[in-house]
PDB file of C-alpha atoms in Angstrom:
ATOM      1  CA  LYS F  22     -12.492  -6.246   4.830  1.00  0.00           C
ATOM      2  CA  ALA F  23     -14.224  -6.310   1.474  1.00  0.00           C
ATOM      3  CA  GLY F  24     -12.247  -7.497  -1.512  1.00  0.00           C
ATOM      4  CA  VAL F  25     -11.999  -6.024  -4.975  1.00  0.00           C
ATOM      5  CA  THR F  26     -15.441  -5.685  -6.533  1.00  0.00           C
ATOM      6  CA  GLN F  27     -16.009  -5.678 -10.250  1.00  0.00           C
ATOM      7  CA  THR F  28     -19.242  -5.005 -12.075  1.00  0.00           C
ATOM      8  CA  PRO F  29     -20.844  -6.282 -14.150  1.00  0.00           C
ATOM      9  CA  ARG F  30     -19.678  -9.886 -13.811  1.00  0.00           C
ATOM     10  CA  TYR F  31     -20.978 -10.924 -17.209  1.00  0.00           C
ATOM     11  CA  LEU F  32     -22.038  -8.991 -20.249  1.00  0.00           C
ATOM     12  CA  ILE F  33     -22.722  -9.579 -23.900  1.00  0.00           C
ATOM     13  CA  LYS F  34     -22.234  -6.924 -26.534  1.00  0.00           C
ATOM     14  CA  THR F  35     -22.190  -6.799 -30.297  1.00  0.00           C
ATOM     15  CA  ARG F  36     -19.426  -5.571 -32.558  1.00  0.00           C
ATOM     16  CA  GLY F  37     -19.170  -1.817 -32.758  1.00  0.00           C
ATOM     17  CA  GLN F  38     -20.724  -1.177 -29.367  1.00  0.00           C
ATOM     18  CA  GLN F  39     -18.858   0.170 -26.387  1.00  0.00           C
ATOM     19  CA  VAL F  40     -18.646  -1.087 -22.844  1.00  0.00           C
ATOM     20  CA  THR F  41     -17.740   0.344 -19.454  1.00  0.00           C
ATOM     21  CA  LEU F  42     -16.479  -1.859 -16.651  1.00  0.00           C
ATOM     22  CA  SER F  43     -16.216  -0.803 -13.039  1.00  0.00           C
ATOM     23  CA  CYS F  44     -13.836  -1.705 -10.257  1.00  0.00           C
ATOM     24  CA  SER F  45     -13.930  -0.847  -6.566  1.00  0.00           C
ATOM     25  CA  PRO F  46     -10.565  -1.557  -4.925  1.00  0.00           C
ATOM     26  CA  ILE F  47      -9.966  -2.687  -1.387  1.00  0.00           C
ATOM     27  CA  SER F  48     -10.496   0.174   1.024  1.00  0.00           C
ATOM     28  CA  GLY F  49      -7.256   2.116   1.441  1.00  0.00           C
ATOM     29  CA  HIS F  50      -5.716   0.847  -1.774  1.00  0.00           C
ATOM     30  CA  ARG F  51      -4.761   3.659  -4.120  1.00  0.00           C
ATOM     31  CA  SER F  52      -3.383   1.703  -7.055  1.00  0.00           C
ATOM     32  CA  VAL F  53      -5.702   0.002  -9.519  1.00  0.00           C
ATOM     33  CA  SER F  54      -4.518  -1.927 -12.529  1.00  0.00           C
ATOM     34  CA  TRP F  55      -6.420  -3.714 -15.252  1.00  0.00           C
ATOM     35  CA  TYR F  56      -5.593  -6.947 -17.057  1.00  0.00           C
ATOM     36  CA  GLN F  57      -7.153  -8.758 -19.968  1.00  0.00           C
ATOM     37  CA  GLN F  58      -7.210 -12.536 -19.728  1.00  0.00           C
ATOM     38  CA  THR F  59      -7.795 -14.748 -22.746  1.00  0.00           C
ATOM     39  CA  PRO F  60      -7.044 -18.446 -23.271  1.00  0.00           C
ATOM     40  CA  GLY F  61      -4.552 -17.689 -25.995  1.00  0.00           C
ATOM     41  CA  GLN F  62      -2.733 -14.674 -24.557  1.00  0.00           C
ATOM     42  CA  GLY F  63      -2.951 -15.228 -20.819  1.00  0.00           C
ATOM     43  CA  LEU F  64      -2.985 -12.156 -18.588  1.00  0.00           C
ATOM     44  CA  GLN F  65      -2.055  -8.982 -20.426  1.00  0.00           C
ATOM     45  CA  PHE F  66      -1.535  -5.666 -18.684  1.00  0.00           C
ATOM     46  CA  LEU F  67      -3.847  -2.892 -19.828  1.00  0.00           C
ATOM     47  CA  PHE F  68      -3.098   0.073 -17.568  1.00  0.00           C
ATOM     48  CA  GLU F  69      -2.496   1.183 -14.014  1.00  0.00           C
ATOM     49  CA  TYR F  70      -3.892   4.143 -12.142  1.00  0.00           C
ATOM     50  CA  PHE F  71      -2.622   5.724  -8.967  1.00  0.00           C
ATOM     51  CA  SER F  72      -4.196   8.769  -7.369  1.00  0.00           C
ATOM     52  CA  GLU F  73      -6.345   9.408 -10.437  1.00  0.00           C
ATOM     53  CA  THR F  74      -3.317   9.396 -12.768  1.00  0.00           C
ATOM     54  CA  GLN F  75      -2.495   6.786 -15.354  1.00  0.00           C
ATOM     55  CA  ARG F  76       1.014   5.629 -14.561  1.00  0.00           C
ATOM     56  CA  ASN F  77       1.457   2.861 -17.087  1.00  0.00           C
ATOM     57  CA  LYS F  78      -0.223   1.629 -20.207  1.00  0.00           C
ATOM     58  CA  GLY F  79       0.096  -1.707 -21.945  1.00  0.00           C
ATOM     59  CA  ASN F  80       0.207  -2.423 -25.651  1.00  0.00           C
ATOM     60  CA  PHE F  81      -3.463  -2.078 -26.428  1.00  0.00           C
ATOM     61  CA  PRO F  82      -5.106   0.170 -29.026  1.00  0.00           C
ATOM     62  CA  GLY F  83      -6.587   3.514 -28.115  1.00  0.00           C
ATOM     63  CA  ARG F  84     -10.048   1.965 -28.037  1.00  0.00           C
ATOM     64  CA  PHE F  85      -9.133   0.835 -24.524  1.00  0.00           C
ATOM     65  CA  SER F  86      -9.211   3.616 -21.983  1.00  0.00           C
ATOM     66  CA  GLY F  87      -9.711   4.050 -18.298  1.00  0.00           C
ATOM     67  CA  ARG F  88      -9.901   6.468 -15.449  1.00  0.00           C
ATOM     68  CA  GLN F  89      -9.744   6.565 -11.700  1.00  0.00           C
ATOM     69  CA  PHE F  90     -11.873   8.637  -9.389  1.00  0.00           C
ATOM     70  CA  SER F  91     -10.918  10.429  -6.199  1.00  0.00           C
ATOM     71  CA  ASN F  92     -12.264   7.534  -4.130  1.00  0.00           C
ATOM     72  CA  SER F  93      -9.881   5.181  -6.034  1.00  0.00           C
ATOM     73  CA  ARG F  94     -12.702   3.471  -7.879  1.00  0.00           C
ATOM     74  CA  SER F  95     -11.787   2.863 -11.485  1.00  0.00           C
ATOM     75  CA  GLU F  96     -13.537   2.325 -14.762  1.00  0.00           C
ATOM     76  CA  MET F  97     -12.310   1.049 -18.059  1.00  0.00           C
ATOM     77  CA  ASN F  98     -13.976   1.603 -21.380  1.00  0.00           C
ATOM     78  CA  VAL F  99     -13.666  -0.255 -24.645  1.00  0.00           C
ATOM     79  CA  SER F 100     -15.124   1.451 -27.693  1.00  0.00           C
ATOM     80  CA  THR F 101     -15.945   0.030 -31.107  1.00  0.00           C
ATOM     81  CA  LEU F 102     -15.888  -3.514 -29.803  1.00  0.00           C
ATOM     82  CA  GLU F 103     -14.326  -6.268 -31.869  1.00  0.00           C
ATOM     83  CA  LEU F 104     -14.786 -10.013 -31.614  1.00  0.00           C
ATOM     84  CA  GLY F 105     -11.238 -10.298 -30.290  1.00  0.00           C
ATOM     85  CA  ASP F 106     -12.125  -8.179 -27.282  1.00  0.00           C
ATOM     86  CA  SER F 107     -14.025 -11.104 -25.815  1.00  0.00           C
ATOM     87  CA  ALA F 108     -12.143 -11.829 -22.620  1.00  0.00           C
ATOM     88  CA  LEU F 109     -12.130 -11.772 -18.866  1.00  0.00           C
ATOM     89  CA  TYR F 110     -11.185  -8.296 -17.668  1.00  0.00           C
ATOM     90  CA  LEU F 111      -9.540  -8.351 -14.280  1.00  0.00           C
ATOM     91  CA  CYS F 112      -9.017  -5.463 -11.950  1.00  0.00           C
ATOM     92  CA  ALA F 113      -6.328  -5.568  -9.278  1.00  0.00           C
ATOM     93  CA  SER F 114      -5.625  -3.239  -6.397  1.00  0.00           C
ATOM     94  CA  SER F 115      -2.596  -2.750  -4.231  1.00  0.00           C
ATOM     95  CA  THR F 116      -1.648  -0.740  -1.209  1.00  0.00           C
ATOM     96  CA  GLY F 117       0.604   2.040  -2.318  1.00  0.00           C
ATOM     97  CA  ALA F 118       2.943   3.653  -4.769  1.00  0.00           C
ATOM     98  CA  THR F 119       5.293   0.713  -4.774  1.00  0.00           C
ATOM     99  CA  SER F 120       4.468  -2.801  -3.835  1.00  0.00           C
ATOM    100  CA  ASN F 121       7.433  -4.476  -2.204  1.00  0.00           C
ATOM    101  CA  THR F 122       6.098  -7.948  -2.672  1.00  0.00           C
ATOM    102  CA  GLY F 123       4.414  -7.499  -6.019  1.00  0.00           C
ATOM    103  CA  GLU F 124       1.188  -8.631  -4.398  1.00  0.00           C
ATOM    104  CA  LEU F 125      -1.905  -7.635  -6.268  1.00  0.00           C
ATOM    105  CA  PHE F 126      -5.430  -8.297  -5.063  1.00  0.00           C
ATOM    106  CA  PHE F 127      -7.623  -9.300  -7.964  1.00  0.00           C
ATOM    107  CA  GLY F 128     -11.346  -9.093  -8.401  1.00  0.00           C
ATOM    108  CA  GLU F 129     -13.252 -11.963  -9.984  1.00  0.00           C
ATOM    109  CA  GLY F 130     -13.416 -10.112 -13.263  1.00  0.00           C
ATOM    110  CA  SER F 131     -15.943  -9.012 -15.831  1.00  0.00           C
ATOM    111  CA  ARG F 132     -16.460 -11.558 -18.553  1.00  0.00           C
ATOM    112  CA  LEU F 133     -17.184  -9.799 -21.829  1.00  0.00           C
ATOM    113  CA  THR F 134     -18.533 -11.630 -24.840  1.00  0.00           C
ATOM    114  CA  VAL F 135     -18.643  -9.794 -28.138  1.00  0.00           C
ATOM    115  CA  LEU F 136     -20.960 -11.218 -30.786  1.00  0.00           C
TER     116      LEU F 136
ATOM    117  CA  GLY D  11      11.415  -7.673 -24.080  1.00  0.00           C
ATOM    118  CA  GLN D  12      10.355  -9.602 -21.070  1.00  0.00           C
ATOM    119  CA  SER D  13       8.989 -13.136 -21.192  1.00  0.00           C
ATOM    120  CA  LEU D  14       8.324 -16.048 -18.904  1.00  0.00           C
ATOM    121  CA  GLU D  15       8.165 -19.722 -19.754  1.00  0.00           C
ATOM    122  CA  GLN D  16       6.309 -22.327 -17.739  1.00  0.00           C
ATOM    123  CA  PRO D  17       4.855 -25.733 -18.600  1.00  0.00           C
ATOM    124  CA  SER D  18       1.283 -25.663 -19.845  1.00  0.00           C
ATOM    125  CA  GLU D  19       0.047 -28.654 -17.866  1.00  0.00           C
ATOM    126  CA  VAL D  20       1.077 -30.807 -14.938  1.00  0.00           C
ATOM    127  CA  THR D  21      -0.734 -33.839 -13.542  1.00  0.00           C
ATOM    128  CA  ALA D  22      -0.228 -35.380 -10.113  1.00  0.00           C
ATOM    129  CA  VAL D  23      -2.012 -37.519  -7.530  1.00  0.00           C
ATOM    130  CA  GLU D  24      -3.272 -36.568  -4.117  1.00  0.00           C
ATOM    131  CA  GLY D  25      -0.584 -36.538  -1.469  1.00  0.00           C
ATOM    132  CA  ALA D  26       2.224 -36.183  -3.975  1.00  0.00           C
ATOM    133  CA  ILE D  27       4.673 -33.329  -4.518  1.00  0.00           C
ATOM    134  CA  VAL D  28       4.739 -31.308  -7.712  1.00  0.00           C
ATOM    135  CA  GLN D  29       7.155 -28.661  -8.949  1.00  0.00           C
ATOM    136  CA  ILE D  30       6.160 -25.993 -11.467  1.00  0.00           C
ATOM    137  CA  ASN D  31       9.123 -24.335 -13.129  1.00  0.00           C
ATOM    138  CA  CYS D  32       9.389 -20.840 -14.508  1.00  0.00           C
ATOM    139  CA  THR D  33      12.210 -19.317 -16.504  1.00  0.00           C
ATOM    140  CA  TYR D  34      12.235 -15.635 -17.300  1.00  0.00           C
ATOM    141  CA  GLN D  35      13.962 -13.088 -19.462  1.00  0.00           C
ATOM    142  CA  THR D  36      13.836  -9.533 -18.206  1.00  0.00           C
ATOM    143  CA  SER D  37      15.725  -6.324 -18.762  1.00  0.00           C
ATOM    144  CA  GLY D  38      15.567  -5.611 -15.052  1.00  0.00           C
ATOM    145  CA  PHE D  39      14.518  -7.895 -12.236  1.00  0.00           C
ATOM    146  CA  TYR D  40      12.492  -6.996  -9.190  1.00  0.00           C
ATOM    147  CA  GLY D  41      11.272 -10.332  -7.954  1.00  0.00           C
ATOM    148  CA  LEU D  42       9.237 -13.325  -9.052  1.00  0.00           C
ATOM    149  CA  SER D  43       5.663 -13.806  -7.905  1.00  0.00           C
ATOM    150  CA  TRP D  44       3.304 -16.749  -8.059  1.00  0.00           C
ATOM    151  CA  TYR D  45      -0.465 -16.639  -8.364  1.00  0.00           C
ATOM    152  CA  GLN D  46      -3.126 -19.334  -8.204  1.00  0.00           C
ATOM    153  CA  GLN D  47      -6.359 -19.163 -10.157  1.00  0.00           C
ATOM    154  CA  HIS D  48      -9.217 -21.622  -9.889  1.00  0.00           C
ATOM    155  CA  ASP D  49     -11.582 -21.927 -12.819  1.00  0.00           C
ATOM    156  CA  GLY D  50     -13.960 -18.987 -12.772  1.00  0.00           C
ATOM    157  CA  GLY D  51     -12.113 -17.361  -9.900  1.00  0.00           C
ATOM    158  CA  ALA D  52      -9.764 -14.478  -9.276  1.00  0.00           C
ATOM    159  CA  PRO D  53      -5.993 -14.916  -9.320  1.00  0.00           C
ATOM    160  CA  THR D  54      -4.726 -14.999  -5.747  1.00  0.00           C
ATOM    161  CA  PHE D  55      -1.220 -14.230  -4.596  1.00  0.00           C
ATOM    162  CA  LEU D  56       0.829 -17.153  -3.320  1.00  0.00           C
ATOM    163  CA  SER D  57       4.400 -16.010  -2.899  1.00  0.00           C
ATOM    164  CA  TYR D  58       7.149 -13.607  -3.865  1.00  0.00           C
ATOM    165  CA  ASN D  59      10.903 -14.100  -4.146  1.00  0.00           C
ATOM    166  CA  ALA D  60      13.241 -11.168  -4.518  1.00  0.00           C
ATOM    167  CA  LEU D  61      16.392 -12.950  -3.354  1.00  0.00           C
ATOM    168  CA  ASP D  62      17.860 -16.350  -4.129  1.00  0.00           C
ATOM    169  CA  GLY D  63      16.650 -19.239  -2.092  1.00  0.00           C
ATOM    170  CA  LEU D  64      13.558 -20.972  -0.852  1.00  0.00           C
ATOM    171  CA  GLU D  65      10.537 -19.313   0.722  1.00  0.00           C
ATOM    172  CA  GLU D  66       8.136 -21.630   2.528  1.00  0.00           C
ATOM    173  CA  THR D  67       4.495 -20.930   3.275  1.00  0.00           C
ATOM    174  CA  GLY D  68       2.737 -23.988   4.590  1.00  0.00           C
ATOM    175  CA  ARG D  69       2.425 -26.646   1.900  1.00  0.00           C
ATOM    176  CA  PHE D  70       3.687 -24.244  -0.748  1.00  0.00           C
ATOM    177  CA  SER D  71       7.289 -23.203  -1.288  1.00  0.00           C
ATOM    178  CA  SER D  72       8.867 -21.007  -3.920  1.00  0.00           C
ATOM    179  CA  PHE D  73      12.458 -20.965  -5.056  1.00  0.00           C
ATOM    180  CA  LEU D  74      14.481 -18.422  -6.992  1.00  0.00           C
ATOM    181  CA  SER D  75      17.882 -18.472  -8.672  1.00  0.00           C
ATOM    182  CA  ARG D  76      18.615 -15.060 -10.135  1.00  0.00           C
ATOM    183  CA  SER D  77      21.822 -16.231 -11.804  1.00  0.00           C
ATOM    184  CA  ASP D  78      19.832 -18.844 -13.720  1.00  0.00           C
ATOM    185  CA  SER D  79      16.773 -16.620 -14.271  1.00  0.00           C
ATOM    186  CA  TYR D  80      14.783 -19.498 -12.895  1.00  0.00           C
ATOM    187  CA  GLY D  81      12.273 -20.171 -10.212  1.00  0.00           C
ATOM    188  CA  TYR D  82       9.819 -22.822  -9.203  1.00  0.00           C
ATOM    189  CA  LEU D  83       6.742 -23.340  -7.107  1.00  0.00           C
ATOM    190  CA  LEU D  84       6.690 -26.498  -5.018  1.00  0.00           C
ATOM    191  CA  LEU D  85       3.390 -27.878  -3.810  1.00  0.00           C
ATOM    192  CA  GLN D  86       3.513 -30.613  -1.196  1.00  0.00           C
ATOM    193  CA  GLU D  87       0.866 -32.978   0.145  1.00  0.00           C
ATOM    194  CA  LEU D  88      -1.298 -32.230  -2.850  1.00  0.00           C
ATOM    195  CA  GLN D  89      -5.025 -31.952  -2.318  1.00  0.00           C
ATOM    196  CA  MET D  90      -7.842 -32.002  -4.841  1.00  0.00           C
ATOM    197  CA  LYS D  91      -8.465 -28.319  -4.129  1.00  0.00           C
ATOM    198  CA  ASP D  92      -4.991 -27.528  -5.476  1.00  0.00           C
ATOM    199  CA  SER D  93      -6.286 -28.233  -8.984  1.00  0.00           C
ATOM    200  CA  ALA D  94      -5.970 -24.795 -10.568  1.00  0.00           C
ATOM    201  CA  SER D  95      -3.824 -22.717 -12.874  1.00  0.00           C
ATOM    202  CA  TYR D  96      -0.578 -21.326 -11.518  1.00  0.00           C
ATOM    203  CA  PHE D  97       1.083 -18.251 -12.951  1.00  0.00           C
ATOM    204  CA  CYS D  98       4.551 -16.885 -12.421  1.00  0.00           C
ATOM    205  CA  ALA D  99       4.998 -13.168 -12.887  1.00  0.00           C
ATOM    206  CA  VAL D 100       7.687 -10.504 -12.835  1.00  0.00           C
ATOM    207  CA  ARG D 101       7.329  -6.787 -12.359  1.00  0.00           C
ATOM    208  CA  ASP D 102       8.022  -4.576 -15.343  1.00  0.00           C
ATOM    209  CA  VAL D 103       9.938  -1.815 -13.654  1.00  0.00           C
ATOM    210  CA  ARG D 104      11.468  -0.385 -16.821  1.00  0.00           C
ATOM    211  CA  SER D 105       8.699   2.157 -16.986  1.00  0.00           C
ATOM    212  CA  GLY D 106       8.427   2.559 -13.246  1.00  0.00           C
ATOM    213  CA  GLY D 107       5.637   0.036 -13.273  1.00  0.00           C
ATOM    214  CA  TYR D 108       5.962  -1.502  -9.862  1.00  0.00           C
ATOM    215  CA  ASN D 109       2.422  -2.737 -10.145  1.00  0.00           C
ATOM    216  CA  LYS D 110       2.699  -3.774 -13.782  1.00  0.00           C
ATOM    217  CA  LEU D 111       3.149  -7.515 -13.841  1.00  0.00           C
ATOM    218  CA  ILE D 112       4.225  -9.610 -16.795  1.00  0.00           C
ATOM    219  CA  PHE D 113       2.655 -13.049 -16.447  1.00  0.00           C
ATOM    220  CA  GLY D 114       3.632 -16.414 -17.763  1.00  0.00           C
ATOM    221  CA  ALA D 115       0.997 -18.289 -19.762  1.00  0.00           C
ATOM    222  CA  GLY D 116       0.113 -20.390 -16.738  1.00  0.00           C
ATOM    223  CA  THR D 117       0.428 -24.019 -15.741  1.00  0.00           C
ATOM    224  CA  ARG D 118      -2.740 -26.000 -15.324  1.00  0.00           C
ATOM    225  CA  LEU D 119      -2.372 -28.458 -12.454  1.00  0.00           C
ATOM    226  CA  ALA D 120      -4.727 -31.415 -12.313  1.00  0.00           C
ATOM    227  CA  VAL D 121      -4.721 -33.406  -9.075  1.00  0.00           C
ATOM    228  CA  HIS D 122      -6.226 -36.878  -9.276  1.00  0.00           C
ATOM    229  CA  PRO D 123      -7.327 -39.205  -6.467  1.00  0.00           C
TER     230      PRO D 123
END
């Protein structure tokens, strides 16, 4: 059973550009959530999608957006990049509408560097 | 708001036992999870406690005391491969976010020979 796949794994952008990150969840998983990980702030929740609908959103500016497709694959987009957006962006999938154990399956992340 | 506190670093030797504590403040509680993350790797789920007491999974155990808003992860018979960061996390259910986790800042465990 394939795990969570994130692409690209590494990317470098300059300030003002935009970036799109992709996540393919584990087959059968309908919930996809995104987290930003930085040394200073740890793992911060960005948003969660379930059945193509955004169910929750974290405290990030509107420059951060996402969507989920009918096959559960998800993308997140960051526009007008800032230096502070440099981080590891992690995607996590889970089985259903509610996760009794709180178990999320994480991908290895997309490491974004903004110059 | 919701917050979790855990030590930033712990050091131990191979074969020893180490305990990583986590205290939390939440407006509603739906269980405490633990994740392991090796450098450059993905966080992986270790355990989940919804009720008070000890849950054992091999060399790893996790404990929860809801009255004390406290939990810990216990790692026994430490191996070099256990060197990693360990995160405790709670679910933010206030907004119906069963899959929205609030993470602690992480504890970096270094295991030495």
